[in-house]
Tab-separated table of C-alpha atoms in Angstrom:
chain	number	residue	atom	x	y	z
F	1	CYS	CA	8.653	29.725	76.179
F	2	LEU	CA	8.976	29.318	72.449
F	3	ARG	CA	12.272	28.544	70.876
F	4	ILE	CA	12.717	28.641	67.088
F	5	ALA	CA	15.708	27.167	65.361
F	6	GLU	CA	16.536	27.828	61.753
F	7	ALA	CA	18.925	26.026	59.478
F	8	ILE	CA	19.838	26.557	55.848
F	9	HIS	CA	20.182	23.454	53.728
F	10	GLN	CA	21.855	23.672	50.361
F	11	ILE	CA	20.843	21.332	47.604
F	12	PRO	CA	23.944	21.045	45.462
F	13	LEU	CA	22.249	19.354	42.486
F	14	PHE	CA	18.895	19.575	40.704
F	15	ALA	CA	18.428	17.276	37.713
F	16	ARG	CA	16.433	18.195	34.619
F	17	PHE	CA	16.775	17.629	30.880
F	18	ASP	CA	15.243	18.556	27.538
F	19	LEU	CA	14.521	16.180	24.693
F	20	GLU	CA	14.186	16.678	20.971
F	21	PRO	CA	11.631	14.251	19.444
F	22	ALA	CA	12.337	12.258	16.308
F	23	CYS	CA	10.637	9.702	14.091
F	24	LEU	CA	10.545	6.004	14.805
F	25	GLY	CA	14.013	4.577	14.139
F	26	SER	CA	15.723	7.993	14.210
F	27	ASP	CA	17.739	9.545	17.032
F	28	TRP	CA	16.000	11.446	19.803
F	29	VAL	CA	18.366	13.989	21.390
F	30	PHE	CA	18.562	14.224	25.187
F	31	GLN	CA	20.197	17.383	26.599
F	32	ASP	CA	21.108	17.813	30.258
F	33	ARG	CA	19.775	21.103	31.718
F	34	SER	CA	20.552	20.428	35.376
F	35	TYR	CA	21.313	23.072	38.004
F	36	TYR	CA	24.186	22.818	40.468
F	37	MET	CA	25.887	25.003	43.032
F	38	PRO	CA	28.975	26.952	41.947
F	39	THR	CA	30.961	25.076	44.559
F	40	THR	CA	30.360	21.709	42.881
F	41	THR	CA	30.367	20.111	39.450
F	42	ILE	CA	28.564	17.223	37.806
F	43	SER	CA	30.937	14.307	37.425
F	44	GLN	CA	28.609	11.692	35.894
F	45	TRP	CA	25.465	11.498	33.747
F	46	VAL	CA	23.519	8.212	33.647
F	47	TRP	CA	20.758	8.022	31.061
F	48	ASP	CA	17.985	5.425	31.039
F	49	PHE	CA	15.843	5.682	27.908
F	50	GLY	CA	13.080	3.444	29.223
F	51	ASP	CA	12.963	0.913	26.399
F	52	GLY	CA	14.908	-1.902	28.007
F	53	ALA	CA	18.320	-0.796	26.767
F	54	PRO	CA	20.980	-0.835	29.505
F	55	PRO	CA	21.504	2.519	31.289
F	56	LEU	CA	24.146	4.617	29.577
F	57	THR	CA	26.861	6.374	31.522
F	58	GLY	CA	27.588	9.103	29.044
F	59	ALA	CA	27.819	12.810	28.434
F	60	GLN	CA	25.578	15.848	28.901
F	61	THR	CA	24.044	15.275	25.466
F	62	GLU	CA	23.128	11.830	24.191
F	63	ALA	CA	21.128	10.452	21.253
F	64	HIS	CA	18.941	7.363	21.258
F	65	ALA	CA	16.758	5.718	18.583
F	66	TYR	CA	13.517	3.967	19.518
F	67	THR	CA	12.605	1.057	17.264
F	68	THR	CA	9.140	0.216	18.617
F	69	PRO	CA	6.166	2.601	18.883
F	70	ASN	CA	5.151	2.960	22.527
F	71	ASP	CA	5.044	5.221	25.573
F	72	TYR	CA	8.358	5.415	27.435
F	73	THR	CA	9.737	7.038	30.587
F	74	ALA	CA	13.275	8.361	30.177
F	75	SER	CA	15.397	9.336	33.159
F	76	LEU	CA	18.640	11.160	33.919
F	77	THR	CA	20.661	10.640	37.106
F	78	ILE	CA	23.493	13.052	37.847
F	79	THR	CA	26.106	12.968	40.586
F	80	ASN	CA	28.929	15.115	41.873
F	81	GLY	CA	30.601	12.157	43.544
F	82	VAL	CA	28.775	12.718	46.846
F	83	CYS	CA	25.168	13.562	46.073
F	84	SER	CA	22.901	12.336	43.311
F	85	ALA	CA	19.715	13.690	41.737
F	86	SER	CA	17.342	12.263	39.141
F	87	ALA	CA	14.695	13.504	36.713
F	88	THR	CA	12.217	11.678	34.477
F	89	GLN	CA	10.119	12.540	31.440
F	90	ASN	CA	7.374	10.626	29.663
F	91	LEU	CA	7.513	10.460	25.899
F	92	THR	CA	5.517	8.851	23.092
F	93	VAL	CA	7.087	7.293	20.012
F	94	ALA	CA	4.488	7.188	17.242
F	95	PRO	CA	4.425	4.601	14.451
F	96	LEU	CA	5.518	5.605	10.983
F	97	PRO	CA	2.697	6.640	8.636
F	98	ASP	CA	0.794	4.013	6.670
F	99	ALA	CA	1.719	3.581	2.992
F	100	GLU	CA	-0.498	0.664	2.048
F	101	PHE	CA	-2.749	1.285	-0.953
F	102	THR	CA	-5.276	-0.309	-3.287
F	103	VAL	CA	-5.621	-0.131	-7.063
F	104	ASN	CA	-8.999	-0.028	-8.786
F	105	GLY	CA	-9.746	-0.312	-12.494
F	106	GLY	CA	-9.284	-2.629	-15.447
F	107	ASP	CA	-5.977	-4.315	-16.161
F	108	CYS	CA	-5.949	-3.723	-19.915
F	109	ALA	CA	-3.699	-1.231	-21.671
F	110	GLY	CA	-5.560	2.045	-22.026
F	111	ASN	CA	-7.834	1.472	-19.009
F	112	THR	CA	-7.833	4.111	-16.282
F	113	LEU	CA	-6.570	2.959	-12.887
F	114	SER	CA	-7.224	4.689	-9.563
F	115	PHE	CA	-4.569	4.518	-6.825
F	116	LEU	CA	-6.044	4.928	-3.329
F	117	PRO	CA	-3.930	5.188	-0.138
F	118	ASN	CA	-5.296	3.534	2.986
F	119	ASP	CA	-4.779	6.757	4.974
F	120	ALA	CA	-6.081	9.860	3.192
F	121	SER	CA	-5.191	12.287	6.011
F	122	LEU	CA	-1.397	12.435	5.683
F	123	ALA	CA	0.701	15.452	4.754
F	124	ALA	CA	2.293	14.136	1.556
F	125	TYR	CA	2.176	11.203	-0.868
F	126	LEU	CA	5.065	10.152	-3.105
F	127	TRP	CA	3.983	7.757	-5.879
F	128	GLN	CA	6.233	5.921	-8.327
F	129	LEU	CA	4.162	4.288	-11.060
F	130	GLY	CA	6.819	1.875	-12.276
F	131	ASN	CA	7.432	3.397	-15.696
F	132	GLY	CA	9.384	6.514	-14.746
F	133	VAL	CA	6.273	8.507	-13.914
F	134	SER	CA	5.958	9.957	-10.406
F	135	THR	CA	3.302	12.101	-8.789
F	136	ALA	CA	2.540	13.738	-5.454
F	137	GLN	CA	-1.228	13.630	-5.891
F	138	PRO	CA	-2.991	11.907	-2.973
F	139	ASN	CA	-5.289	9.838	-5.231
F	140	PRO	CA	-3.805	9.717	-8.723
F	141	VAL	CA	-5.467	8.175	-11.755
F	142	TYR	CA	-3.351	6.830	-14.585
F	143	SER	CA	-3.604	4.856	-17.811
F	144	TYR	CA	-0.783	2.583	-18.978
F	145	ALA	CA	-0.396	2.648	-22.746
F	146	SER	CA	1.640	-0.561	-23.021
F	147	PRO	CA	1.217	-4.016	-21.499
F	148	GLY	CA	3.719	-5.171	-18.906
F	149	ALA	CA	4.385	-5.609	-15.199
F	150	TYR	CA	4.793	-2.314	-13.323
F	151	ALA	CA	6.146	-1.973	-9.773
F	152	VAL	CA	4.013	0.767	-8.229
F	153	SER	CA	5.268	2.148	-4.911
F	154	LEU	CA	3.990	4.665	-2.386
F	155	GLN	CA	5.836	6.498	0.370
F	156	THR	CA	3.926	8.821	2.703
F	157	VAL	CA	4.837	11.656	5.064
F	158	ASN	CA	2.905	12.655	8.204
F	159	GLU	CA	2.520	16.090	9.826
F	160	GLN	CA	5.642	15.513	11.937
F	161	GLY	CA	7.731	15.034	8.792
F	162	CYS	CA	8.217	11.300	9.302
F	163	TYR	CA	8.510	9.140	6.184
F	164	SER	CA	6.910	5.722	5.888
F	165	GLU	CA	8.656	2.676	4.543
F	166	PRO	CA	7.842	2.445	0.801
F	167	GLN	CA	5.148	-0.070	-0.068
F	168	THR	CA	5.178	-1.718	-3.515
F	169	GLN	CA	2.636	-3.635	-5.587
F	170	ILE	CA	3.174	-5.251	-8.977
F	171	ILE	CA	0.500	-4.196	-11.473
F	172	THR	CA	0.152	-6.414	-14.547
F	173	ILE	CA	-1.260	-4.722	-17.621
F	174	THR	CA	-2.373	-6.876	-20.548
F	175	ASP	CA	-3.119	-6.099	-24.182
F	176	ALA	CA	-6.630	-4.849	-24.825
F	177	PRO	CA	-8.620	-7.386	-26.894
F	178	GLU	CA	-8.870	-6.607	-30.565
F	179	ALA	CA	-12.275	-6.233	-32.129
F	180	GLN	CA	-13.286	-9.302	-34.138
F	181	PRO	CA	-16.213	-9.688	-36.566
F	182	ILE	CA	-19.286	-11.544	-35.403
F	183	THR	CA	-20.960	-14.124	-37.625
F	184	ALA	CA	-24.641	-14.706	-38.329
F	185	SER	CA	-26.462	-17.727	-39.696
F	186	ASP	CA	-27.794	-15.525	-42.478
F	187	THR	CA	-27.153	-11.975	-43.499
F	188	LEU	CA	-30.408	-11.522	-45.381
F	189	PHE	CA	-33.715	-12.239	-43.712
F	190	CYS	CA	-37.129	-10.610	-43.357
F	191	ALA	CA	-38.163	-8.140	-40.669
F	192	GLY	CA	-39.436	-9.857	-37.576
F	193	LEU	CA	-37.365	-12.955	-38.042
F	194	SER	CA	-34.385	-13.809	-35.882
F	195	ALA	CA	-30.983	-15.200	-36.640
F	196	PRO	CA	-28.310	-16.441	-34.184
F	197	LEU	CA	-25.218	-14.234	-33.889
F	198	THR	CA	-21.885	-15.788	-32.886
F	199	ALA	CA	-19.097	-13.835	-31.233
F	200	PRO	CA	-15.462	-14.832	-31.784
F	201	ALA	CA	-14.068	-17.335	-29.306
F	202	GLY	CA	-11.595	-16.448	-26.560
F	203	GLY	CA	-13.431	-13.600	-24.858
F	204	ALA	CA	-13.928	-13.586	-21.079
F	205	ALA	CA	-17.102	-11.514	-21.327
F	206	TYR	CA	-19.252	-10.090	-24.103
F	207	LEU	CA	-21.245	-6.867	-24.227
F	208	TRP	CA	-23.827	-6.761	-27.031
């Protein structure tokens, strides 16, 4: 003989949630999307964001900011007072974009300087050249007309719309040297003869 017994088991709760990513240091949004039987209700939501912060007994929607780039596992545990159910999701918090840069060129007034970001693959570049001039060019070139110390800053934006922390360098521009007359031991001599020429003192380098 074969005897078959059937039983119907009802699962009153099924946990799940959605998350809305954000940039490092900004709030991620966690939204409960759990299912439950019409005969019951969810009485408690416990969120664990996976970064070492204590679990939060909160509401259906919570926000949490991650301060360190890393991979995390977030979880939600729901209960109706009798049964509990949990769900987890893995998430990645990326670092903010790089805004470090280098400056190439002479440091005299009138010289052309090139400003080069360390990362040339970002979505946007916001330069402040320290004299009221700003530009969104990735690799700007600029010439300062007057000597002085200029605080040049760069802020970058990646494809996800995250802004870097601004990075600043002080650029010191000096006066261009003035042309001075050279002197010779004699100003009148025959072809084929030589005479020593003396440049004015104080120059760092001389180009004849």
